[in-house]
GROMACS .gro file of C-alpha atoms in nm:
model
  490
    1MET     CA    1  -0.177  -0.486  -1.077
    2GLY     CA    2  -0.324  -0.171  -1.055
    3PRO     CA    3  -0.684  -0.060  -1.019
    4PRO     CA    4  -0.879  -0.095  -1.373
    5ARG     CA    5  -1.068   0.200  -1.541
    6ARG     CA    6  -1.415   0.221  -1.432
    7ARG     CA    7  -1.700   0.295  -1.665
    8THR     CA    8  -1.932   0.552  -1.636
    9VAL     CA    9  -2.219   0.511  -1.392
   10ARG     CA   10  -2.443   0.813  -1.249
   11PRO     CA   11  -2.431   0.880  -0.838
   12ASP     CA   12  -2.734   0.700  -0.681
   13ALA     CA   13  -2.841   0.586  -0.348
   14ARG     CA   14  -2.506   0.449  -0.292
   15VAL     CA   15  -2.346   0.791  -0.244
   16ALA     CA   16  -2.629   0.867   0.040
   17LEU     CA   17  -2.501   0.494   0.190
   18ALA     CA   18  -2.142   0.596   0.195
   19LEU     CA   19  -2.217   0.905   0.369
   20PHE     CA   20  -2.488   0.778   0.608
   21SER     CA   21  -2.184   0.502   0.741
   22GLY     CA   22  -1.951   0.829   0.816
   23LEU     CA   23  -2.217   0.983   1.015
   24LEU     CA   24  -2.298   0.656   1.171
   25PHE     CA   25  -1.930   0.702   1.297
   26LEU     CA   26  -1.952   1.061   1.384
   27ALA     CA   27  -2.251   0.979   1.640
   28HIS     CA   28  -2.044   0.692   1.779
   29ALA     CA   29  -1.776   0.935   1.887
   30ALA     CA   30  -2.041   1.045   2.127
   31ALA     CA   31  -1.980   0.767   2.341
   32GLY     CA   32  -1.675   0.693   2.220
   33GLN     CA   33  -1.337   0.584   2.382
   34SER     CA   34  -1.018   0.749   2.286
   35THR     CA   35  -0.756   0.542   2.129
   36PRO     CA   36  -0.417   0.787   2.125
   37GLN     CA   37  -0.241   0.715   1.732
   38SER     CA   38   0.109   0.767   1.678
   39GLY     CA   39   0.277   0.909   1.422
   40SER     CA   40   0.394   0.691   1.090
   41SER     CA   41   0.679   0.662   0.920
   42PRO     CA   42   0.801   0.964   0.725
   43ASP     CA   43   0.776   0.793   0.373
   44VAL     CA   44   0.445   0.622   0.450
   45PRO     CA   45   0.107   0.793   0.405
   46ALA     CA   46  -0.095   0.904   0.672
   47HIS     CA   47  -0.454   0.874   0.543
   48GLY     CA   48  -0.538   0.518   0.499
   49ASP     CA   49  -0.666   0.245   0.719
   50GLU     CA   50  -0.387   0.182   0.904
   51THR     CA   51  -0.384   0.144   1.250
   52GLY     CA   52  -0.170   0.266   1.554
   53THR     CA   53   0.040   0.073   1.726
   54ASN     CA   54  -0.170   0.133   2.045
   55SER     CA   55  -0.436  -0.026   1.870
   56PRO     CA   56  -0.454  -0.414   1.904
   57TYR     CA   57  -0.495  -0.447   1.541
   58ARG     CA   58  -0.213  -0.450   1.290
   59PRO     CA   59  -0.264  -0.341   0.929
   60ILE     CA   60  -0.125  -0.700   0.868
   61ARG     CA   61  -0.351  -0.932   1.062
   62TYR     CA   62  -0.139  -1.228   1.097
   63LEU     CA   63   0.121  -1.018   1.284
   64GLU     CA   64  -0.170  -0.943   1.629
   65ASP     CA   65  -0.086  -1.134   1.943
   66ASP     CA   66  -0.412  -1.276   2.034
   67SER     CA   67  -0.235  -1.499   2.336
   68ARG     CA   68  -0.259  -1.184   2.564
   69HIS     CA   69  -0.633  -1.287   2.590
   70ALA     CA   70  -0.545  -1.591   2.777
   71ASP     CA   71  -0.502  -1.463   3.143
   72GLY     CA   72  -0.617  -1.062   3.067
   73PRO     CA   73  -0.960  -0.930   3.085
   74ARG     CA   74  -1.240  -0.928   2.853
   75ASP     CA   75  -1.354  -0.599   2.818
   76ASP     CA   76  -1.466  -0.589   2.443
   77PRO     CA   77  -1.769  -0.778   2.277
   78TRP     CA   78  -1.512  -0.916   2.050
   79ASP     CA   79  -1.268  -1.101   2.313
   80PRO     CA   80  -1.418  -1.437   2.341
   81ILE     CA   81  -1.353  -1.521   2.024
   82LYS     CA   82  -0.987  -1.355   2.009
   83TYR     CA   83  -0.859  -1.661   2.210
   84VAL     CA   84  -1.041  -1.989   2.205
   85SER     CA   85  -0.816  -2.240   2.392
   86LEU     CA   86  -0.787  -2.595   2.291
   87TRP     CA   87  -0.525  -2.761   2.486
   88PRO     CA   88  -0.184  -2.618   2.665
   89GLY     CA   89  -0.030  -2.390   2.468
   90ALA     CA   90  -0.308  -2.417   2.191
   91TYR     CA   91  -0.576  -2.176   2.074
   92LEU     CA   92  -0.772  -2.043   1.810
   93SER     CA   93  -0.828  -1.709   1.681
   94PHE     CA   94  -1.101  -1.497   1.491
   95GLY     CA   95  -1.134  -1.175   1.346
   96GLY     CA   96  -1.208  -0.972   1.032
   97GLN     CA   97  -1.270  -0.676   0.894
   98HIS     CA   98  -1.549  -0.489   0.691
   99ARG     CA   99  -1.489  -0.156   0.467
  100LEU     CA  100  -1.693   0.083   0.253
  101ARG     CA  101  -1.522   0.281   0.040
  102TYR     CA  102  -1.758   0.541  -0.182
  103GLU     CA  103  -1.518   0.734  -0.458
  104SER     CA  104  -1.640   1.002  -0.737
  105VAL     CA  105  -1.388   1.116  -1.022
  106ASN     CA  106  -1.432   1.288  -1.313
  107SER     CA  107  -1.185   1.289  -1.632
  108ILE     CA  108  -1.091   0.939  -1.548
  109ASP     CA  109  -0.706   0.865  -1.672
  110LEU     CA  110  -0.710   1.242  -1.662
  111GLY     CA  111  -0.937   1.244  -1.936
  112ILE     CA  112  -0.667   1.131  -2.199
  113ASP     CA  113  -0.903   0.818  -2.297
  114ASP     CA  114  -1.249   0.841  -2.170
  115GLY     CA  115  -1.280   1.259  -2.191
  116ARG     CA  116  -1.474   1.362  -1.903
  117THR     CA  117  -1.630   1.044  -1.805
  118THR     CA  118  -1.695   1.018  -1.426
  119SER     CA  119  -1.700   0.745  -1.234
  120SER     CA  120  -1.939   0.680  -0.916
  121VAL     CA  121  -1.840   0.374  -0.720
  122LEU     CA  122  -1.925   0.203  -0.368
  123LEU     CA  123  -1.660  -0.042  -0.275
  124SER     CA  124  -1.705  -0.331  -0.023
  125ARG     CA  125  -1.445  -0.500   0.114
  126ASN     CA  126  -1.539  -0.821   0.367
  127LEU     CA  127  -1.255  -1.024   0.516
  128LEU     CA  128  -1.281  -1.303   0.770
  129HIS     CA  129  -0.962  -1.495   0.919
  130ALA     CA  130  -0.872  -1.773   1.147
  131ASP     CA  131  -0.576  -1.778   1.336
  132LEU     CA  132  -0.484  -2.185   1.497
  133HIS     CA  133  -0.204  -2.202   1.727
  134LEU     CA  134  -0.119  -2.558   1.742
  135SER     CA  135   0.177  -2.517   1.984
  136ARG     CA  136   0.419  -2.247   2.074
  137GLY     CA  137   0.614  -2.243   1.728
  138LEU     CA  138   0.359  -2.347   1.511
  139ARG     CA  139   0.022  -2.203   1.364
  140VAL     CA  140  -0.184  -2.212   1.060
  141PHE     CA  141  -0.326  -1.882   0.946
  142ALA     CA  142  -0.602  -1.862   0.676
  143GLN     CA  143  -0.829  -1.531   0.584
  144ILE     CA  144  -1.087  -1.533   0.284
  145GLY     CA  145  -1.270  -1.229   0.144
  146GLY     CA  146  -1.535  -1.106  -0.072
  147PHE     CA  147  -1.469  -0.796  -0.280
  148TYR     CA  148  -1.784  -0.624  -0.449
  149ALA     CA  149  -1.799  -0.298  -0.657
  150LEU     CA  150  -2.177  -0.147  -0.638
  151GLY     CA  151  -2.223   0.113  -0.931
  152VAL     CA  152  -2.013  -0.058  -1.179
  153PRO     CA  153  -2.231  -0.335  -1.446
  154ARG     CA  154  -2.112  -0.707  -1.322
  155SER     CA  155  -1.960  -0.780  -1.668
  156GLU     CA  156  -1.708  -0.450  -1.650
  157ALA     CA  157  -1.636  -0.495  -1.259
  158GLU     CA  158  -1.283  -0.678  -1.230
  159PRO     CA  159  -0.983  -0.739  -0.972
  160PRO     CA  160  -0.884  -0.563  -0.796
  161ASP     CA  161  -1.184  -0.376  -0.739
  162ALA     CA  162  -1.422  -0.658  -0.751
  163ASN     CA  163  -1.369  -1.074  -0.660
  164ASP     CA  164  -1.657  -1.274  -0.555
  165LEU     CA  165  -1.474  -1.487  -0.290
  166ASP     CA  166  -1.098  -1.618  -0.266
  167VAL     CA  167  -0.877  -1.729  -0.051
  168THR     CA  168  -0.649  -1.401   0.014
  169GLN     CA  169  -0.381  -1.592   0.272
  170VAL     CA  170  -0.331  -1.890   0.393
  171PHE     CA  171   0.024  -2.028   0.529
  172VAL     CA  172   0.158  -2.253   0.771
  173GLU     CA  173   0.429  -2.064   1.008
  174SER     CA  174   0.684  -2.250   1.211
  175SER     CA  175   0.888  -2.052   1.470
  176ALA     CA  176   1.191  -2.140   1.715
  177GLU     CA  177   1.486  -1.935   1.891
  178LEU     CA  178   1.813  -2.058   1.859
  179GLY     CA  179   2.107  -1.856   2.007
  180GLY     CA  180   1.907  -1.553   2.115
  181ILE     CA  181   1.805  -1.538   1.747
  182ARG     CA  182   1.438  -1.605   1.587
  183ILE     CA  183   1.404  -1.827   1.317
  184THR     CA  184   1.027  -1.778   1.167
  185GLY     CA  185   0.932  -2.006   0.843
  186ARG     CA  186   0.621  -1.923   0.644
  187VAL     CA  187   0.497  -2.108   0.355
  188GLY     CA  188   0.185  -2.010   0.135
  189ARG     CA  189  -0.012  -1.691   0.050
  190GLN     CA  190   0.086  -1.385   0.242
  191GLU     CA  191   0.079  -1.072   0.275
  192MET     CA  192   0.410  -0.865   0.298
  193ALA     CA  193   0.503  -0.505   0.384
  194LEU     CA  194   0.879  -0.435   0.336
  195GLY     CA  195   1.036  -0.137   0.503
  196SER     CA  196   0.825   0.167   0.491
  197THR     CA  197   0.621  -0.007   0.196
  198ARG     CA  198   0.722   0.243  -0.049
  199TRP     CA  199   0.843  -0.047  -0.311
  200VAL     CA  200   0.653  -0.347  -0.150
  201GLY     CA  201   0.330  -0.316  -0.001
  202THR     CA  202  -0.030  -0.419   0.063
  203ARG     CA  203  -0.221  -0.209  -0.168
  204ASP     CA  204  -0.456  -0.130   0.064
  205GLY     CA  205  -0.598   0.176  -0.118
  206THR     CA  206  -0.774  -0.116  -0.383
  207ASN     CA  207  -1.069  -0.331  -0.270
  208VAL     CA  208  -0.820  -0.671  -0.274
  209ARG     CA  209  -0.508  -0.633  -0.126
  210GLN     CA  210  -0.185  -0.764  -0.273
  211ALA     CA  211  -0.047  -1.085  -0.172
  212PHE     CA  212   0.205  -1.341  -0.259
  213ASP     CA  213   0.268  -1.700  -0.266
  214LEU     CA  214   0.584  -1.758  -0.061
  215VAL     CA  215   0.859  -1.949   0.076
  216ARG     CA  216   0.965  -1.729   0.336
  217VAL     CA  217   1.214  -1.707   0.594
  218THR     CA  218   1.280  -1.435   0.873
  219LEU     CA  219   1.577  -1.393   1.117
  220SER     CA  220   1.582  -1.152   1.364
  221LYS     CA  221   1.709  -1.031   1.709
  222HIS     CA  222   1.486  -0.911   1.945
  223GLY     CA  223   1.553  -0.504   1.949
  224GLY     CA  224   1.822  -0.561   1.666
  225TRP     CA  225   1.841  -0.683   1.328
  226ASN     CA  226   1.556  -0.826   1.125
  227VAL     CA  227   1.638  -1.000   0.751
  228GLU     CA  228   1.363  -1.144   0.540
  229THR     CA  229   1.453  -1.387   0.244
  230PHE     CA  230   1.175  -1.534   0.033
  231PHE     CA  231   1.085  -1.685  -0.300
  232GLY     CA  232   0.716  -1.722  -0.512
  233VAL     CA  233   0.478  -1.601  -0.745
  234VAL     CA  234   0.242  -1.338  -0.753
  235PRO     CA  235  -0.123  -1.476  -0.776
  236GLY     CA  236  -0.325  -1.373  -1.072
  237LEU     CA  237  -0.659  -1.243  -0.993
  238ARG     CA  238  -1.001  -1.352  -1.119
  239ARG     CA  239  -1.335  -1.252  -1.045
  240GLY     CA  240  -1.482  -1.592  -0.968
  241VAL     CA  241  -1.519  -1.802  -0.657
  242PHE     CA  242  -1.157  -1.946  -0.536
  243ASP     CA  243  -0.978  -1.899  -0.854
  244ASP     CA  244  -0.738  -1.687  -0.775
  245ALA     CA  245  -0.421  -1.934  -0.853
  246PRO     CA  246  -0.069  -1.916  -0.853
  247ASP     CA  247   0.121  -1.763  -1.199
  248GLY     CA  248   0.388  -1.936  -1.216
  249GLN     CA  249   0.527  -1.673  -1.482
  250ASP     CA  250   0.527  -1.366  -1.244
  251ARG     CA  251   0.800  -1.440  -0.982
  252PHE     CA  252   0.907  -1.247  -0.701
  253TRP     CA  253   1.183  -1.319  -0.491
  254GLY     CA  254   1.461  -1.121  -0.259
  255MET     CA  255   1.620  -1.058   0.095
  256TYR     CA  256   1.530  -0.745   0.291
  257ALA     CA  257   1.748  -0.654   0.583
  258THR     CA  258   1.684  -0.405   0.851
  259LEU     CA  259   2.002  -0.307   1.089
  260PRO     CA  260   2.008  -0.023   1.367
  261VAL     CA  261   2.313   0.176   1.346
  262LEU     CA  262   2.295   0.395   1.614
  263PRO     CA  263   2.063   0.403   1.961
  264LYS     CA  264   1.761   0.569   2.053
  265LYS     CA  265   1.630   0.517   1.689
  266LEU     CA  266   1.874   0.823   1.545
  267LEU     CA  267   1.992   0.607   1.267
  268GLY     CA  268   1.847   0.264   1.095
  269LEU     CA  269   1.960   0.107   0.811
  270ASP     CA  270   1.772  -0.113   0.521
  271VAL     CA  271   1.979  -0.300   0.284
  272PHE     CA  272   1.784  -0.505   0.019
  273TYR     CA  273   1.773  -0.696  -0.306
  274LEU     CA  274   1.451  -0.754  -0.488
  275GLY     CA  275   1.399  -0.950  -0.817
  276ARG     CA  276   1.128  -1.002  -1.055
  277ARG     CA  277   1.037  -1.194  -1.340
  278ARG     CA  278   0.725  -1.109  -1.534
  279PRO     CA  279   0.590  -1.235  -1.838
  280ASP     CA  280   0.446  -0.956  -2.014
  281ALA     CA  281   0.614  -0.593  -1.932
  282ALA     CA  282   0.555  -0.250  -2.131
  283TYR     CA  283   0.713   0.060  -2.146
  284ALA     CA  284   0.737   0.322  -2.416
  285ASP     CA  285   0.933   0.157  -2.659
  286VAL     CA  286   0.974  -0.214  -2.550
  287ARG     CA  287   0.742  -0.472  -2.459
  288GLY     CA  288   0.797  -0.840  -2.388
  289ARG     CA  289   0.912  -1.072  -2.088
  290GLU     CA  290   1.147  -0.866  -1.815
  291VAL     CA  291   1.352  -1.005  -1.551
  292ARG     CA  292   1.449  -0.674  -1.324
  293HIS     CA  293   1.699  -0.718  -1.032
  294THR     CA  294   1.642  -0.412  -0.774
  295PHE     CA  295   1.940  -0.338  -0.533
  296GLY     CA  296   1.857  -0.079  -0.234
  297ALA     CA  297   1.952   0.072   0.072
  298ARG     CA  298   1.737   0.303   0.300
  299ILE     CA  299   1.846   0.510   0.562
  300PHE     CA  300   1.599   0.638   0.824
  301GLY     CA  301   1.588   0.775   1.197
  302GLU     CA  302   1.427   1.063   1.467
  303THR     CA  303   1.574   1.309   1.643
  304ASP     CA  304   1.517   1.415   2.024
  305PHE     CA  305   1.387   1.758   1.902
  306GLY     CA  306   1.127   1.594   1.649
  307LEU     CA  307   1.293   1.531   1.340
  308GLU     CA  308   1.234   1.234   1.136
  309TYR     CA  309   1.394   1.151   0.806
  310VAL     CA  310   1.448   0.888   0.567
  311GLY     CA  311   1.638   0.824   0.222
  312HIS     CA  312   1.631   0.568  -0.026
  313ALA     CA  313   1.862   0.484  -0.328
  314LEU     CA  314   1.821   0.227  -0.570
  315VAL     CA  315   1.984   0.064  -0.880
  316GLN     CA  316   1.800  -0.158  -1.092
  317ARG     CA  317   1.978  -0.384  -1.347
  318GLY     CA  318   1.828  -0.680  -1.592
  319SER     CA  319   1.671  -0.712  -1.931
  320ILE     CA  320   1.348  -0.691  -2.146
  321GLU     CA  321   1.280  -0.866  -2.475
  322ASP     CA  322   1.619  -0.781  -2.640
  323ASP     CA  323   1.688  -0.447  -2.431
  324SER     CA  324   1.928  -0.446  -2.119
  325VAL     CA  325   1.803  -0.279  -1.799
  326PHE     CA  326   1.987   0.005  -1.643
  327ALA     CA  327   1.726   0.222  -1.418
  328TRP     CA  328   1.783   0.433  -1.066
  329GLY     CA  329   1.565   0.586  -0.809
  330PHE     CA  330   1.618   0.849  -0.509
  331ALA     CA  331   1.375   0.907  -0.267
  332GLY     CA  332   1.394   1.077   0.061
  333ALA     CA  333   1.109   1.250   0.348
  334LEU     CA  334   1.167   1.466   0.645
  335TRP     CA  335   0.889   1.531   0.888
  336GLN     CA  336   0.936   1.835   1.186
  337ARG     CA  337   0.718   1.790   1.486
  338LEU     CA  338   0.628   2.137   1.626
  339PRO     CA  339   0.760   2.224   1.975
  340GLY     CA  340   0.516   2.265   2.321
  341ALA     CA  341   0.148   2.307   2.258
  342LEU     CA  342   0.194   2.284   1.869
  343GLU     CA  343   0.352   1.932   1.925
  344PRO     CA  344   0.057   1.773   1.739
  345VAL     CA  345   0.161   1.958   1.421
  346ARG     CA  346   0.414   1.826   1.184
  347LEU     CA  347   0.572   2.002   0.869
  348GLY     CA  348   0.675   1.737   0.604
  349ILE     CA  349   0.829   1.715   0.265
  350ARG     CA  350   0.832   1.403   0.032
  351GLY     CA  351   1.036   1.372  -0.296
  352ASP     CA  352   1.160   1.114  -0.563
  353ALA     CA  353   1.410   1.138  -0.838
  354LEU     CA  354   1.286   0.822  -1.082
  355SER     CA  355   1.440   0.783  -1.426
  356GLY     CA  356   1.315   0.750  -1.750
  357ASP     CA  357   1.454   0.655  -2.092
  358ASP     CA  358   1.611   0.946  -2.237
  359ARG     CA  359   1.738   0.742  -2.565
  360LEU     CA  360   1.408   0.515  -2.703
  361ARG     CA  361   1.503   0.266  -2.911
  362ASP     CA  362   1.867   0.236  -2.833
  363GLY     CA  363   1.876  -0.137  -2.711
  364ARG     CA  364   1.860  -0.025  -2.336
  365THR     CA  365   1.566   0.051  -2.096
  366THR     CA  366   1.654   0.282  -1.810
  367THR     CA  367   1.267   0.368  -1.687
  368PHE     CA  368   1.253   0.279  -1.345
  369GLN     CA  369   0.996  -0.013  -1.207
  370PRO     CA  370   0.847   0.051  -0.886
  371LEU     CA  371   0.746  -0.317  -0.823
  372PHE     CA  372   0.457  -0.333  -0.577
  373PRO     CA  373   0.426   0.020  -0.504
  374ASN     CA  374   0.202   0.192  -0.216
  375GLN     CA  375  -0.033   0.324  -0.458
  376SER     CA  376  -0.153   0.573  -0.211
  377PHE     CA  377   0.140   0.729  -0.173
  378PHE     CA  378   0.069   1.084  -0.306
  379SER     CA  379  -0.277   1.108  -0.201
  380ALA     CA  380  -0.581   0.829  -0.210
  381LEU     CA  381  -0.627   0.901  -0.614
  382PRO     CA  382  -0.321   0.751  -0.772
  383ALA     CA  383  -0.323   0.967  -1.085
  384VAL     CA  384   0.070   0.916  -1.188
  385TYR     CA  385   0.256   0.636  -1.151
  386PRO     CA  386   0.605   0.654  -0.958
  387THR     CA  387   0.817   0.578  -1.248
  388ASN     CA  388   0.993   0.863  -1.507
  389LEU     CA  389   0.949   1.172  -1.258
  390TYR     CA  390   1.086   1.401  -1.034
  391ASP     CA  391   0.834   1.537  -0.745
  392ALA     CA  392   0.820   1.749  -0.467
  393HIS     CA  393   0.533   1.691  -0.205
  394PRO     CA  394   0.546   1.941   0.073
  395LEU     CA  395   0.257   1.830   0.367
  396LEU     CA  396   0.089   1.964   0.660
  397ARG     CA  397  -0.003   1.705   0.918
  398ILE     CA  398  -0.224   1.758   1.252
  399GLU     CA  399  -0.239   1.422   1.477
  400GLY     CA  400  -0.529   1.421   1.771
  401ALA     CA  401  -0.614   1.143   1.975
  402LYS     CA  402  -0.911   1.074   1.773
  403MET     CA  403  -0.922   1.338   1.460
  404SER     CA  404  -0.619   1.354   1.209
  405PHE     CA  405  -0.565   1.596   0.925
  406GLU     CA  406  -0.350   1.642   0.622
  407ALA     CA  407  -0.319   1.901   0.336
  408GLY     CA  408  -0.045   1.827   0.059
  409CYS     CA  409   0.012   1.931  -0.275
  410THR     CA  410   0.278   1.718  -0.542
  411LEU     CA  411   0.417   1.897  -0.831
  412PHE     CA  412   0.521   1.630  -1.071
  413TRP     CA  413   0.774   1.629  -1.369
  414ARG     CA  414   0.911   1.397  -1.622
  415GLN     CA  415   1.242   1.292  -1.554
  416ALA     CA  416   1.323   1.228  -1.958
  417ILE     CA  417   1.129   1.423  -2.185
  418GLU     CA  418   1.166   1.141  -2.462
  419ASP     CA  419   0.963   0.892  -2.244
  420ALA     CA  420   0.585   0.882  -2.196
  421VAL     CA  421   0.384   0.992  -1.870
  422TYR     CA  422   0.280   0.678  -1.676
  423ALA     CA  423  -0.049   0.603  -1.491
  424PRO     CA  424  -0.106   0.304  -1.280
  425PRO     CA  425  -0.054  -0.011  -1.300
  426GLY     CA  426   0.220   0.130  -1.519
  427THR     CA  427   0.043   0.179  -1.851
  428VAL     CA  428   0.170   0.426  -2.088
  429LEU     CA  429  -0.103   0.781  -2.046
  430VAL     CA  430   0.077   0.990  -2.266
  431PRO     CA  431   0.344   0.896  -2.501
  432GLY     CA  432   0.656   1.076  -2.506
  433GLU     CA  433   0.608   1.216  -2.897
  434ALA     CA  434   0.312   1.359  -2.773
  435THR     CA  435   0.472   1.638  -2.606
  436ARG     CA  436   0.803   1.783  -2.498
  437ALA     CA  437   0.697   1.943  -2.207
  438ARG     CA  438   0.856   1.819  -1.845
  439PHE     CA  439   0.576   1.957  -1.626
  440THR     CA  440   0.305   1.696  -1.548
  441ALA     CA  441   0.069   1.807  -1.338
  442ALA     CA  442   0.019   1.954  -0.946
  443GLN     CA  443  -0.213   1.721  -0.756
  444THR     CA  444  -0.327   1.894  -0.432
  445SER     CA  445  -0.507   1.718  -0.148
  446LEU     CA  446  -0.701   1.768   0.199
  447SER     CA  447  -0.795   1.454   0.387
  448ILE     CA  448  -0.964   1.359   0.742
  449GLY     CA  449  -0.936   1.082   0.938
  450TYR     CA  450  -1.115   0.984   1.256
  451LYS     CA  451  -1.109   0.682   1.508
  452ALA     CA  452  -1.396   0.659   1.737
  453ASP     CA  453  -1.236   0.341   1.904
  454ARG     CA  454  -1.031   0.050   1.870
  455HIS     CA  455  -1.289  -0.070   1.603
  456PHE     CA  456  -1.424   0.194   1.394
  457SER     CA  457  -1.245   0.446   1.175
  458PHE     CA  458  -1.357   0.672   0.886
  459ASN     CA  459  -1.174   0.875   0.641
  460ALA     CA  460  -1.238   1.112   0.374
  461GLU     CA  461  -1.049   1.299   0.102
  462TYR     CA  462  -1.111   1.562  -0.170
  463THR     CA  463  -0.802   1.565  -0.416
  464HIS     CA  464  -0.762   1.815  -0.733
  465VAL     CA  465  -0.546   1.757  -1.008
  466PHE     CA  466  -0.407   2.058  -1.225
  467PRO     CA  467  -0.264   1.919  -1.523
  468GLY     CA  468   0.064   2.077  -1.637
  469PRO     CA  469   0.166   2.088  -2.029
  470ALA     CA  470   0.270   1.735  -2.046
  471ILE     CA  471  -0.073   1.600  -1.970
  472THR     CA  472  -0.296   1.923  -2.179
  473GLU     CA  473  -0.049   1.840  -2.465
  474GLY     CA  474  -0.154   1.515  -2.474
  475GLY     CA  475  -0.543   1.561  -2.443
  476GLY     CA  476  -0.549   1.574  -2.092
  477THR     CA  477  -0.792   1.783  -1.835
  478ASP     CA  478  -0.804   1.857  -1.483
  479VAL     CA  479  -0.964   1.585  -1.242
  480ASP     CA  480  -1.214   1.635  -0.922
  481PHE     CA  481  -1.169   1.326  -0.675
  482PHE     CA  482  -1.376   1.279  -0.347
  483GLY     CA  483  -1.336   0.935  -0.137
  484THR     CA  484  -1.458   0.861   0.205
  485TRP     CA  485  -1.432   0.530   0.373
  486THR     CA  486  -1.544   0.338   0.691
  487THR     CA  487  -1.387   0.076   0.863
  488TYR     CA  488  -1.475  -0.188   1.114
  489THR     CA  489  -1.217  -0.420   1.275
  490TYR     CA  490  -1.266  -0.684   1.502
   0.00000   0.00000   0.00000
């Protein structure tokens, strides 16, 4: 599920509050401690709330190891609650995250549905978790969250922007070592990021992150391969209190394996199968119950001279109502780190080729479906959905110990001019019959990130969308987006 359309509201004091929170972080920098950041995977967006590998906090919180606090120094104000000893081999850990995200955008949906409608909203995300380790191989993890959209009438705010209070994660985990292989089983609601998160991620840009109700088994060999197998459903999000129940009609299952091929990170290989059944899927010419099977592979690696690369290839089969499904997708990225004094600078390019349907109403659907995509992949403004498109995305990134900067421009074309232009979460934005143009848009973005210390981070981004003929002939116009998000993690 993607972000809903927001209604017209006027900017007010909430704008000042969001900007003031950013100034607090800049003031904190004067006394802040430097936390080095590590580079991201070449096809993971660098902007966002993700933390570096040198931080004790992870984007998915249950992956943190708080047992290190058992005998280590406690030099942080939050350390006393990170390891509460219960009995030998058992402990309890607490944590949380609070984020304020201000967004201002004109021309929602590129102005096609609502004209020059302007949205100004302050999104508040509040997460608290408890991690109970009953023994070395048994734990219970639980997380609750409150998500609020300030600046939108309550009657119009809905998930994933707003959700009063709900269980975002709760699962039981059991693990054991057998013959050098670690076996981990999890049952319950949990976040899951597969590979580089291109097709299955946590949807961190929105207020409510993506979670799944799963039975999941992980087999892994330290420093070697990893295999995930899972089956479950996608929770249905509702606005109220503790009412996000499993949706038995929206099912998700699959297997994802990561294999090292060459040493020293020169070449790795992911192979995967992902299946999903949706009760109501919609494309340009067909709508109804869909079962889709995705088969894919991903290669990735990095060289000694600073080149990182990744490539994806996917094929989809299945059915939707009476139509058969046959779709395909290719994606890739290259990052080059400059040598010597310019080492903080990286030059990159990403690209996709994702199939559309060039023969409507022929009994076969060939529109690619990206499952649970990272919607901030192109920028913090998800204007164009990753289906029926070609895109090229050159980038420049500068990474310092505390500060980061990224500039990029994404060019979009329709892969099949008979098919629609799609907007998140996969809805038809411009029908294929409204235009014969292939060029969709150019989207430019500038973003900065600042990490004061292990707890505080601040991000800001400006994005402008220059519409192409495929948008303007459908009634669309240009878009300006400005966003800031301030995060405190503990």
